[in-house]
Amino acid sequence: MMKNHEKTYTTKANFMLHGGDYNPDQWLDRPDILADDIKLMQLAHTNTFSVGIFAWAALEPEEGVYNFEWLDEIFNNIHGMDGRVILATPSGARPAWMSQKYPEVLRVNGARVKQLHGGRHNHCFTSEVYREKTQKINRLLAERYGNHPALLMWHISNEYGGECHCEKCQHAFRSWLKEKYDNDLKALNDAWWGPFWSHTFTDWSQIESPSPIGENMVHGLNLDWRRFVTDQTISFFENEIVPIKELTPDIPITTNFMADTHELIPFQALDYSKFAKHLDVISWDAYPAWHNDWESTADLAMKVGFIDDLYRSLKQQPFLLMESTPSAVNWHTVNKAKRPGMHLLASMQMVAHGSDSVMYFQWRKSRGSSEKFHGAVVDHDNSSENRVFKEVALVGQTLEKLSDVVGTNRPADVAILYDWESNWALNDAQGFGLETKRYPQTLQQHYKTFWEKDIPVDVITKEQDFSSYKLLIVPMLYLVSEETIARLKTFVANGGRLVMTYISGLVNEHDLTYLGGWHKDLQEMFGMKPVETDTLYPSDKNYVSYRNQSYELKDYATVIELAAAKTEGQYEQDFYANTPAVTSHEYEKGKTYYIGGRLEDAFHREFYQELINELALQPVVSVKHEMGVSVQVRQAPEQDYIFIMNFTEEKQPIVIEDHLKDLVTSAELTGEFTLEKYEVRILEKARNHTR
């Protein structure tokens, strides 16, 4: 993991990318609109555009009949304004002629129903025809535009997701299983606990993917299917990029990751920790529901920061914001416009957490179909005078002053471990509270204290290096292999601090429970063992006494059997009253902590503040502020770039001890000043090399 402050340039651009998804193929019969686009792009202070994402029908209107002239013109026009192109491969939505002529490219759903042409990503990742067609069009694109001076990056397909259950995919799944289990059907049956409900397989051909009309209760099968879907999606991606890597080896490659948006948690359907290894640059599409009525602006901003830090940490380098909206979207339950100031603030938050871009979906609003009311830089009025366009231009002007921030990193001493596979298995587990497992939200709750206190955090995965961190937090790590347990044990033995919680360490990588209770190495590390998990109804109440304070507990409480561990907090009620709820244990050079119940934010603030003090964890710069203000820092070899952001609806007093320069206004700042509602200040400070 990176602890130095050297810059990491993920593209050849040494400036902040600003622009977005551009769909000129929707306007080919309106040359006046295309001419206006170039003028408006310059007025909006934009410089980079993702082109061709859904343009297959325009590029190949009939099989083998190609029309690239319009794209030539777009490339040249953008280059003429000194802009850059992120060229997309068009596989996210194929033309109707292909579905008609080659129906095998269409997906089959879990109920084994063949899907019709339509939508996006409605294609089979295993289909040889679709793999051949995508590779062919990608080769033509790479041959034609690979040396164009405007080409900055490849955008492979768009928002990969979904699954196919056709016979080709069944065959591929069985082949994947044979490789995983060394062609040993007994090993598969053992891993899936085959004798349960007489689900022992006697031939590989009997295995089917999970289905609502068939098998969906074998948890090992479900888990392996989800792993296969990730691997097969990556296989399709790798097939797409063969000609691109061959013809343009120096042009970086990305694809846009996603988030589940209502509560803003990482996208669940694919294991991005695996996918990230195949990308040069991580990019993601962020659509927070700002100004919603179920959480504060600050709480939502915290969740954005968590996902930013996860996607940044996947490769320990800056990422790209590939899509966002300048105002409203068209698919939230309520599509509320961003209030004045929020667009600049939200954009700068992405930069503060490691993005080297602010890009939009979309540049110009479509005239028809499902996205005609989705936010865009250019509205149906084609004007540069409306509020949204002016706010986009302000973001562009701001980004133009942040070129020195490009490539800078965010070293951290604290890490939280996020695991897609563990979440899949936990969600499948028929136990606990079906509505209250909330694994990603639980991790965000533990992240929150550090976000509030301006202490940088990496959100890492189980394959990444633990050794450079002082503190590692692993809430609700339900599925944990013996390999991961051994790595956690080494981390603690070498002096690390490890925090674990309820519903952790219960099953192995096959979703089989550990026999004999908690794993012996976990018992040794923590000096205790969980013996029972109590699941609470929403109306149930309990409390934990910790440091002479009483903190509310909800959803889960673990009954703990103490060995060598020290009791730090106790339950106050129920049959486990006055028994350990929070424990600590010194193990070799390190120390472990176990939190047995789901506790309120106030507890986490108290608990983690003690660790912050003990480990001398500090913000990079000292900024005094109230709750709801976030201070995030990106660090270069000689400079710190400090983003002070007000995620509240009130003015906020800020006090800084150093003399700092405002990167936007060039003003010198020190002492006390005020942040207006939704205001952000971006400051610069020479680094103290003694830190």
XYZ file of C-alpha atoms in Angstrom:
691
model
C 0.000 0.000 0.000
C 1.137 3.506 -0.793
C 2.407 5.605 2.098
C 4.484 8.101 0.142
C 3.210 11.246 -1.465
C 4.431 10.758 -5.024
C 1.959 11.611 -7.753
C 0.221 8.893 -9.759
C -0.954 10.073 -13.160
C -3.631 7.674 -14.373
C -3.875 9.252 -17.833
C -1.591 11.447 -19.911
C -3.633 14.475 -18.889
C -2.045 16.661 -16.229
C -5.263 18.617 -15.764
C -8.648 17.864 -14.201
C -11.003 16.238 -16.691
C -14.351 18.018 -17.033
C -17.071 17.013 -19.474
C -19.123 13.885 -19.823
C -21.128 11.472 -21.939
C -21.658 13.004 -25.361
C -24.150 11.379 -27.735
C -23.833 13.146 -31.091
C -25.245 10.032 -32.777
C -28.664 11.211 -31.525
C -28.297 14.478 -33.469
C -26.710 13.513 -36.784
C -29.566 15.130 -38.699
C -29.041 18.408 -36.829
C -25.632 19.833 -37.802
C -26.664 23.116 -36.185
C -26.972 21.326 -32.824
C -23.564 19.703 -33.268
C -22.039 23.082 -34.074
C -23.678 24.597 -30.981
C -22.191 21.794 -28.888
C -18.626 22.863 -29.621
C -19.388 26.477 -28.706
C -21.204 25.497 -25.519
C -18.447 23.069 -24.492
C -16.025 25.974 -24.379
C -18.453 28.223 -22.525
C -18.943 25.451 -19.937
C -15.171 25.142 -19.422
C -15.287 21.470 -20.373
C -12.418 19.564 -21.957
C -13.119 15.810 -22.134
C -15.999 13.767 -23.542
C -16.986 10.107 -23.478
C -18.177 9.286 -26.978
C -19.781 6.250 -28.597
C -21.150 4.481 -25.532
C -24.450 3.490 -27.163
C -23.566 4.236 -30.772
C -23.409 0.769 -32.321
C -26.463 1.297 -34.541
C -24.925 4.519 -35.836
C -21.513 2.927 -36.383
C -22.789 -0.288 -38.012
C -26.373 0.290 -39.213
C -26.324 -3.051 -41.056
C -24.091 -6.026 -40.537
C -20.740 -5.259 -42.128
C -21.822 -1.782 -43.253
C -19.925 0.872 -41.323
C -20.358 4.594 -40.902
C -17.457 6.232 -39.078
C -17.481 9.585 -40.861
C -19.676 11.259 -38.242
C -17.344 10.054 -35.480
C -14.332 11.321 -37.438
C -15.922 14.763 -37.441
C -16.668 14.626 -33.712
C -13.082 13.636 -32.933
C -11.722 16.443 -35.063
C -14.109 19.046 -33.659
C -13.236 18.159 -30.065
C -9.544 18.134 -30.929
C -9.985 21.513 -32.593
C -11.060 23.017 -29.247
C -8.050 21.318 -27.575
C -10.355 18.764 -26.010
C -9.912 15.068 -25.280
C -11.997 12.010 -26.141
C -12.651 8.984 -23.977
C -13.712 6.517 -26.658
C -16.241 3.912 -25.620
C -16.794 0.467 -27.033
C -20.492 0.066 -27.916
C -21.252 -3.347 -26.416
C -23.598 -2.008 -23.726
C -26.501 -1.898 -26.190
C -26.400 -3.801 -29.455
C -28.357 -2.953 -32.633
C -31.695 -4.608 -33.405
C -30.408 -6.288 -36.560
C -27.999 -8.332 -34.468
C -30.690 -9.567 -32.053
C -32.875 -10.496 -35.009
C -30.205 -12.338 -36.960
C -28.379 -13.882 -33.988
C -30.952 -14.529 -31.233
C -28.375 -16.433 -29.203
C -26.932 -13.075 -28.102
C -30.096 -12.436 -26.067
C -30.118 -13.316 -22.401
C -32.156 -15.973 -20.658
C -33.381 -15.018 -17.194
C -33.356 -17.112 -14.042
C -36.806 -18.520 -14.836
C -35.297 -19.747 -18.154
C -37.287 -17.291 -20.279
C -35.558 -15.916 -23.372
C -35.484 -12.118 -23.306
C -36.530 -9.908 -26.209
C -34.382 -7.251 -27.796
C -34.318 -4.043 -25.798
C -32.906 -2.203 -22.833
C -29.192 -2.215 -22.118
C -26.819 -5.054 -21.336
C -29.472 -7.527 -22.428
C -26.858 -9.825 -23.888
C -25.216 -13.116 -23.049
C -21.630 -12.754 -21.854
C -20.854 -16.307 -23.020
C -22.188 -16.023 -26.584
C -19.414 -16.658 -29.102
C -21.289 -14.544 -31.657
C -21.496 -11.534 -29.362
C -17.881 -11.870 -28.325
C -16.857 -12.047 -31.993
C -18.983 -9.033 -32.936
C -17.757 -6.845 -30.072
C -14.149 -7.691 -30.760
C -14.591 -6.894 -34.452
C -16.129 -3.443 -33.919
C -13.532 -2.678 -31.242
C -10.713 -3.552 -33.615
C -12.109 -1.177 -36.221
C -12.348 1.589 -33.637
C -8.788 1.004 -32.435
C -7.421 0.936 -35.996
C -9.203 4.151 -36.924
C -8.736 6.245 -33.781
C -5.851 4.651 -31.896
C -3.382 7.297 -33.062
C -5.728 10.262 -32.989
C -4.190 13.006 -30.828
C -7.503 13.600 -29.041
C -7.792 10.005 -27.757
C -7.135 9.985 -24.001
C -8.658 6.748 -22.726
C -10.808 3.754 -23.582
C -14.200 3.401 -21.888
C -15.046 -0.312 -22.206
C -18.799 -0.888 -22.563
C -20.938 0.729 -19.859
C -21.980 -0.223 -16.324
C -21.523 -3.978 -16.592
C -24.181 -5.940 -14.753
C -26.806 -8.666 -14.958
C -26.540 -12.362 -15.721
C -27.610 -14.956 -18.262
C -28.891 -18.494 -17.643
C -28.903 -19.872 -21.196
C -27.492 -23.284 -22.078
C -24.169 -21.762 -23.115
C -23.895 -20.131 -19.697
C -24.879 -23.394 -17.980
C -22.082 -25.161 -19.826
C -19.635 -22.377 -18.937
C -20.716 -22.519 -15.290
C -20.145 -26.271 -15.120
C -16.717 -25.858 -16.720
C -15.921 -23.128 -14.179
C -16.968 -25.461 -11.347
C -14.895 -28.345 -12.698
C -11.836 -26.119 -12.691
C -12.573 -24.735 -9.226
C -13.062 -28.180 -7.688
C -10.342 -29.974 -9.688
C -12.939 -32.051 -11.537
C -13.860 -33.661 -8.212
C -17.642 -33.877 -7.839
C -17.317 -35.112 -4.258
C -15.366 -31.989 -3.341
C -18.190 -29.875 -4.794
C -20.839 -31.842 -2.896
C -18.836 -31.487 0.304
C -18.478 -27.731 -0.215
C -22.187 -27.325 -0.954
C -23.296 -29.671 1.857
C -24.960 -31.921 -0.699
C -26.776 -34.391 1.578
C -29.048 -31.602 2.824
C -32.494 -32.115 1.201
C -30.887 -34.884 -0.873
C -29.074 -32.346 -3.020
C -26.075 -34.542 -3.782
C -25.097 -34.373 -7.461
C -23.932 -37.539 -9.183
C -23.076 -35.969 -12.544
C -21.873 -32.502 -13.535
C -24.722 -32.225 -16.064
C -27.234 -32.164 -13.200
C -25.968 -28.806 -11.957
C -28.024 -25.759 -12.933
C -27.614 -22.123 -12.023
C -29.911 -20.867 -9.227
C -33.485 -20.337 -10.388
C -36.822 -19.277 -8.913
C -38.347 -22.337 -10.626
C -35.592 -24.672 -9.472
C -32.772 -24.720 -6.944
C -32.076 -21.558 -4.957
C -31.579 -22.799 -1.386
C -28.114 -24.331 -1.677
C -26.007 -21.490 -0.351
C -22.716 -22.847 -1.677
C -24.255 -23.031 -5.160
C -25.603 -19.492 -4.876
C -22.220 -18.173 -3.748
C -20.316 -19.937 -6.517
C -22.825 -18.698 -9.102
C -22.230 -15.109 -8.031
C -18.494 -15.691 -8.261
C -18.955 -17.191 -11.725
C -21.032 -14.207 -12.880
C -18.212 -11.873 -11.838
C -15.592 -14.036 -13.550
C -17.672 -14.443 -16.715
C -18.277 -10.686 -16.886
C -14.539 -10.130 -16.558
C -13.945 -12.769 -19.244
C -16.271 -10.903 -21.587
C -14.446 -7.652 -20.762
C -11.066 -9.285 -21.420
C -12.359 -10.501 -24.789
C -13.443 -6.952 -25.646
C -10.045 -5.417 -24.990
C -7.882 -7.868 -26.986
C -7.629 -5.642 -30.085
C -7.463 -2.486 -27.975
C -4.485 -3.735 -25.966
C -2.858 -5.015 -29.153
C -3.230 -1.802 -31.155
C -3.170 0.888 -28.432
C -1.101 -0.535 -25.556
C -0.284 2.911 -24.151
C -3.883 4.138 -23.909
C -5.349 3.388 -20.449
C -8.552 1.407 -20.075
C -11.468 1.840 -17.685
C -15.073 0.827 -17.283
C -17.554 2.618 -15.079
C -18.373 1.021 -11.736
C -21.656 1.798 -9.994
C -23.354 2.230 -6.626
C -26.781 1.179 -5.413
C -28.305 4.581 -5.076
C -31.239 4.766 -2.639
C -29.015 4.389 0.403
C -25.795 4.856 -1.562
C -23.874 1.649 -0.980
C -21.377 -0.120 -3.269
C -22.844 -2.004 -6.226
C -23.587 -5.542 -5.068
C -23.982 -7.718 -8.181
C -20.296 -7.912 -9.160
C -17.176 -8.316 -7.037
C -15.316 -5.152 -7.970
C -12.266 -6.261 -5.973
C -11.694 -8.841 -8.730
C -12.703 -6.581 -11.612
C -10.375 -3.787 -10.481
C -7.313 -5.921 -11.204
C -8.164 -5.854 -14.914
C -8.488 -2.064 -15.213
C -5.830 0.611 -15.594
C -8.033 3.195 -13.907
C -11.070 2.889 -11.653
C -14.015 5.081 -12.590
C -17.511 5.185 -11.160
C -20.924 6.772 -11.648
C -22.129 8.731 -8.599
C -25.752 9.797 -8.246
C -26.463 10.659 -4.585
C -30.024 11.711 -3.814
C -29.087 15.109 -2.421
C -31.734 16.909 -0.338
C -33.703 13.734 0.366
C -36.095 13.453 3.316
C -34.628 10.418 5.121
C -31.130 11.579 6.098
C -29.075 14.702 6.622
C -26.914 16.161 3.884
C -23.860 15.351 5.995
C -24.846 11.698 6.424
C -25.286 11.320 2.681
C -21.942 13.035 2.065
C -20.320 10.559 4.464
C -21.667 7.665 2.372
C -20.295 9.264 -0.794
C -16.911 9.548 0.912
C -17.020 5.871 1.897
C -17.602 4.693 -1.679
C -14.984 7.103 -2.997
C -12.464 5.711 -0.537
C -13.387 2.128 -1.463
C -13.007 2.661 -5.194
C -9.847 4.740 -4.726
C -8.348 2.065 -2.483
C -8.967 -0.731 -5.013
C -5.867 0.410 -6.894
C -4.371 2.865 -4.380
C -4.374 5.663 -6.928
C -6.663 8.481 -8.076
C -9.917 7.440 -9.711
C -12.255 9.162 -12.158
C -15.814 10.335 -11.625
C -17.153 9.102 -14.954
C -20.802 10.082 -14.513
C -22.698 12.468 -12.279
C -25.610 14.798 -12.824
C -25.416 18.586 -12.952
C -28.831 18.659 -11.244
C -31.624 16.054 -11.142
C -31.767 12.516 -12.493
C -34.869 10.820 -13.905
C -34.930 7.521 -12.004
C -34.892 8.343 -8.282
C -38.279 7.937 -6.619
C -38.325 11.724 -6.363
C -36.066 13.545 -8.819
C -35.164 16.673 -6.925
C -32.953 19.384 -8.381
C -29.654 20.204 -6.739
C -29.952 23.401 -4.725
C -27.696 26.338 -5.620
C -24.143 25.606 -4.537
C -24.603 21.847 -4.166
C -23.209 20.977 -7.574
C -19.871 22.668 -6.885
C -19.732 21.207 -3.377
C -20.583 17.658 -4.504
C -18.073 17.870 -7.357
C -15.293 19.087 -5.104
C -16.030 16.319 -2.613
C -15.270 13.774 -5.323
C -11.977 15.534 -6.071
C -11.176 15.757 -2.362
C -11.484 11.992 -1.971
C -9.277 11.238 -4.966
C -11.043 11.897 -8.270
C -9.121 13.527 -11.106
C -12.310 14.325 -13.007
C -15.845 15.624 -12.823
C -17.808 14.120 -15.691
C -21.535 14.092 -16.390
C -24.267 12.028 -17.788
C -25.159 13.732 -19.949
C -23.802 16.576 -22.068
C -27.084 17.326 -23.845
C -30.572 16.165 -22.895
C -32.109 13.666 -25.269
C -35.241 14.827 -27.056
C -37.066 11.544 -26.603
C -37.126 8.214 -24.821
C -36.386 7.388 -21.193
C -33.619 9.909 -20.513
C -35.144 13.029 -21.997
C -35.619 14.545 -18.535
C -32.365 13.283 -17.010
C -30.116 16.141 -15.945
C -27.618 17.474 -18.473
C -25.249 20.357 -19.010
C -27.259 21.543 -22.011
C -31.014 21.602 -21.487
C -33.728 21.579 -24.126
C -33.469 25.377 -24.214
C -29.956 25.049 -25.740
C -28.929 27.968 -23.519
C -25.809 28.883 -21.590
C -27.795 31.291 -19.429
C -29.775 28.939 -17.200
C -28.728 28.195 -13.605
C -27.510 24.632 -14.171
C -25.243 25.544 -17.089
C -23.736 28.404 -15.105
C -23.041 26.119 -12.149
C -21.331 23.629 -14.472
C -19.196 26.437 -15.877
C -18.246 27.430 -12.332
C -17.118 23.856 -11.639
C -15.055 23.991 -14.822
C -13.441 27.288 -13.858
C -12.628 25.866 -10.432
C -11.134 22.679 -11.844
C -8.895 24.720 -14.137
C -7.179 26.021 -10.998
C -6.630 22.538 -9.562
C -4.194 21.064 -12.087
C -1.554 20.685 -9.379
C -3.936 18.398 -7.470
C -4.044 15.877 -10.341
C -2.245 12.659 -9.468
C -2.016 13.347 -5.744
C -2.880 10.666 -3.230
C -4.425 10.179 0.236
C -2.201 8.067 2.523
C -4.083 6.554 5.476
C -3.250 4.782 8.736
C -6.793 3.429 9.160
C -8.469 0.797 6.993
C -11.950 -0.715 6.924
C -12.315 -4.077 5.211
C -15.153 -4.431 2.678
C -15.901 -7.858 1.200
C -18.423 -8.543 -1.572
C -18.387 -12.308 -1.077
C -19.098 -12.012 2.639
C -22.053 -9.752 1.912
C -23.448 -12.177 -0.679
C -23.240 -15.037 1.800
C -24.689 -12.984 4.656
C -27.648 -11.851 2.567
C -28.259 -15.503 1.648
C -28.133 -16.670 5.259
C -31.615 -17.585 6.458
C -31.200 -16.245 9.937
C -30.671 -13.114 11.974
C -32.916 -10.245 10.828
C -33.865 -10.384 7.168
C -34.319 -6.599 7.080
C -31.505 -5.608 9.424
C -28.326 -7.286 8.209
C -27.286 -4.134 6.333
C -23.635 -4.997 5.919
C -22.530 -2.013 3.769
C -24.494 0.408 5.957
C -22.822 -1.037 9.048
C -19.385 -0.398 7.590
C -20.420 3.155 6.788
C -21.476 3.582 10.407
C -17.984 2.612 11.577
C -16.429 4.854 8.914
C -18.494 7.822 10.046
C -16.455 8.773 13.121
C -13.255 9.060 11.087
C -15.015 11.072 8.383
C -16.365 13.447 11.029
C -12.901 13.817 12.551
C -11.162 14.357 9.187
C -8.951 11.278 9.569
C -8.266 9.613 6.197
C -9.440 6.029 5.734
C -8.747 3.394 3.113
C -11.632 1.015 2.437
C -9.777 -2.111 1.399
C -10.529 -5.710 0.423
C -9.279 -8.949 1.924
C -6.624 -9.478 -0.768
C -4.887 -6.182 -0.047
C -1.908 -5.614 2.228
C -2.810 -4.958 5.879
C 0.686 -4.348 7.191
C 1.000 -0.591 6.713
C -2.092 0.285 8.741
C -2.179 1.035 12.446
C -5.878 0.198 12.757
C -7.949 -2.307 10.788
C -11.738 -2.471 11.264
C -13.670 -5.537 10.046
C -17.357 -5.185 10.993
C -19.745 -8.061 10.253
C -17.168 -10.125 8.375
C -19.548 -13.082 8.243
C -17.564 -15.129 5.714
C -13.867 -15.429 6.454
C -11.506 -18.078 5.136
C -8.703 -19.618 7.151
C -6.293 -17.765 4.859
C -7.835 -14.421 5.798
C -7.894 -15.382 9.481
C -4.175 -16.139 9.256
C -3.492 -12.754 7.649
C -5.497 -10.966 10.356
C -3.577 -12.898 12.983
C -0.253 -11.842 11.473
C -1.418 -8.229 11.349
C -2.224 -8.222 15.072
C 0.861 -10.223 16.057
C 3.029 -7.603 14.370
C 1.485 -4.777 16.366
C -1.747 -3.884 14.572
C -5.042 -2.997 16.228
C -8.018 -5.016 14.973
C -11.706 -4.268 15.613
C -14.308 -6.964 14.885
C -18.043 -7.070 15.578
C -21.081 -9.299 15.925
C -21.862 -11.785 13.115
C -18.208 -12.187 12.138
C -16.183 -15.301 11.380
C -19.162 -17.658 11.240
C -18.572 -19.433 7.895
C -15.690 -20.329 5.607
C -15.271 -19.535 1.911
C -17.811 -22.239 0.985
C -20.413 -20.738 3.339
C -19.988 -23.710 5.671
C -20.031 -22.967 9.392
C -16.926 -23.539 11.466
C -17.399 -26.532 13.741
C -16.522 -26.340 17.418
C -17.723 -22.761 17.706
C -15.696 -19.771 16.663
C -12.446 -20.528 14.839
C -9.687 -21.363 17.343
C -7.362 -18.701 15.913
C -10.034 -16.045 16.367
C -10.577 -17.230 19.935
C -6.843 -16.982 20.544
C -6.610 -13.501 19.030
C -9.631 -12.077 20.834
C -9.388 -13.956 24.110
C -13.105 -14.783 24.013
C -15.713 -16.429 21.865
C -19.249 -15.499 20.798
C -21.640 -18.248 21.852
C -25.037 -16.865 20.832
C -26.419 -14.056 18.688
C -29.651 -12.459 19.846
C -31.685 -10.762 17.109
C -33.908 -7.941 18.305
C -37.248 -6.723 16.981
C -37.406 -3.020 16.061
C -39.407 -2.368 19.241
C -36.859 -4.144 21.474
C -34.484 -1.992 23.503
C -31.253 -2.750 25.250
C -28.267 -0.691 26.321
C -24.547 -1.103 26.801
C -22.667 0.531 29.639
C -19.313 1.836 28.424
C -17.055 4.310 30.245
C -19.834 5.172 32.686
C -22.195 6.056 29.844
C -25.231 4.165 28.557
C -25.526 3.609 24.820
C -28.550 2.293 22.943
C -28.289 -1.098 21.266
C -30.515 -2.330 18.438
C -30.857 -5.267 16.041
C -28.074 -7.565 17.364
C -26.412 -8.573 20.623
C -23.753 -11.254 20.972
C -23.534 -13.344 24.116
C -19.807 -13.603 24.866
C -17.878 -16.230 26.776
C -14.810 -14.578 28.240
C -11.390 -16.249 28.397
C -8.354 -13.961 28.641
C -10.040 -10.852 27.228
C -10.887 -7.770 29.270
C -14.456 -6.543 29.564
C -14.737 -2.949 28.323
C -18.536 -2.644 28.226
C -21.506 -4.623 29.533
C -25.100 -5.251 28.495
C -27.632 -3.626 30.796
C -30.757 -5.689 30.120
C -32.169 -9.078 29.117
C -30.876 -12.515 30.074
C -27.296 -11.451 29.270
C -27.385 -8.332 31.476
C -24.063 -7.585 33.203
C -22.138 -9.795 30.784
C -19.445 -8.575 28.318
C -20.647 -6.558 25.330
C -17.330 -4.952 24.354
C -13.985 -6.643 24.953
C -10.293 -6.042 24.368
C -7.349 -8.413 24.346
C -3.618 -7.934 23.970
C -2.253 -10.486 21.525
C 1.508 -10.612 20.972
C 2.542 -7.090 19.864
C -0.990 -5.974 18.960
C -4.468 -5.702 20.382
C -7.959 -6.806 19.374
C -11.389 -5.408 20.172
C -14.773 -7.082 19.807
C -18.033 -5.120 19.734
C -20.885 -7.521 20.439
C -23.889 -5.342 19.610
C -25.061 -2.842 17.027
C -24.631 0.430 18.881
C -25.499 4.048 18.211
C -23.171 6.616 16.644
C -22.409 8.176 20.025
C -20.779 4.916 21.132
C -18.597 4.776 18.043
C -17.449 8.327 18.605
C -16.411 7.478 22.161
C -14.885 4.100 21.309
C -12.909 5.221 18.274
C -11.779 8.459 19.896
C -9.891 6.376 22.447
C -8.140 4.500 19.647
C -7.479 7.746 17.800
C -5.782 9.137 20.893
C -3.898 5.936 21.687
C -2.568 5.533 18.145
C -1.913 9.259 17.693
C -4.112 9.367 14.599
C -4.436 12.945 13.428
C -5.949 14.896 10.575
C -3.368 16.023 8.053
C -4.119 19.654 8.944
C -5.734 21.180 11.998
C -9.098 22.740 11.147
C -11.650 23.451 13.859
C -15.267 23.104 12.773
C -18.684 21.881 13.810
C -20.459 18.656 12.848
C -21.436 18.490 9.180
C -18.246 20.108 7.888
C -15.787 17.736 6.228
C -12.074 18.393 5.754
C -10.323 16.103 3.286
C -6.725 16.364 2.095
C -4.806 15.194 -0.955
C -1.044 15.152 -0.607
C 1.747 15.846 -3.071
C 5.478 15.587 -2.342
C 5.664 19.252 -1.361
C 2.069 20.374 -0.853
C -1.139 19.509 0.939
C -4.412 20.382 -0.809
C -7.153 20.928 1.754
C -10.859 20.796 0.918
C -13.087 22.334 3.613
C -16.718 21.516 2.801
C -19.944 22.567 4.491
C -22.532 19.804 4.179
C -25.109 21.656 6.267
C -27.893 24.118 5.609
C -26.382 26.715 7.961
C -23.355 28.985 8.001
C -20.425 27.334 9.746
C -17.487 28.927 11.621
C -14.057 27.603 10.625
C -10.765 28.156 12.446
C -7.381 27.346 10.911
C -4.042 27.698 12.655
C -1.777 27.945 9.621
C -1.428 30.574 6.928
C -3.016 28.924 3.908
C -3.542 30.003 0.322
C -6.955 29.716 -1.332
C -6.307 27.927 -4.638
C -9.346 29.485 -6.298
C -9.107 33.114 -5.172
C -5.356 33.218 -4.332
C -6.276 34.920 -1.032
C -4.215 34.206 2.096
C -6.265 32.762 4.952
C -5.612 32.302 8.647
C -7.620 32.347 11.831
C -11.411 32.340 11.680
C -13.711 32.587 8.692
C -17.229 31.483 7.770
C -18.436 28.897 5.287
C -21.817 29.637 3.765
C -24.414 26.910 3.260
C -22.957 24.295 0.862
C -19.760 26.303 0.447
C -16.358 24.744 -0.203
C -12.910 26.308 0.163
C -9.839 24.691 -1.389
C -6.584 25.627 0.307
C -2.919 24.893 -0.209
C -0.200 24.344 2.380
C 3.481 23.490 2.112
C 4.014 20.016 3.556
C 5.701 19.532 6.900
C 8.253 16.819 6.148
C 8.738 15.976 9.806
C 5.295 14.349 9.985
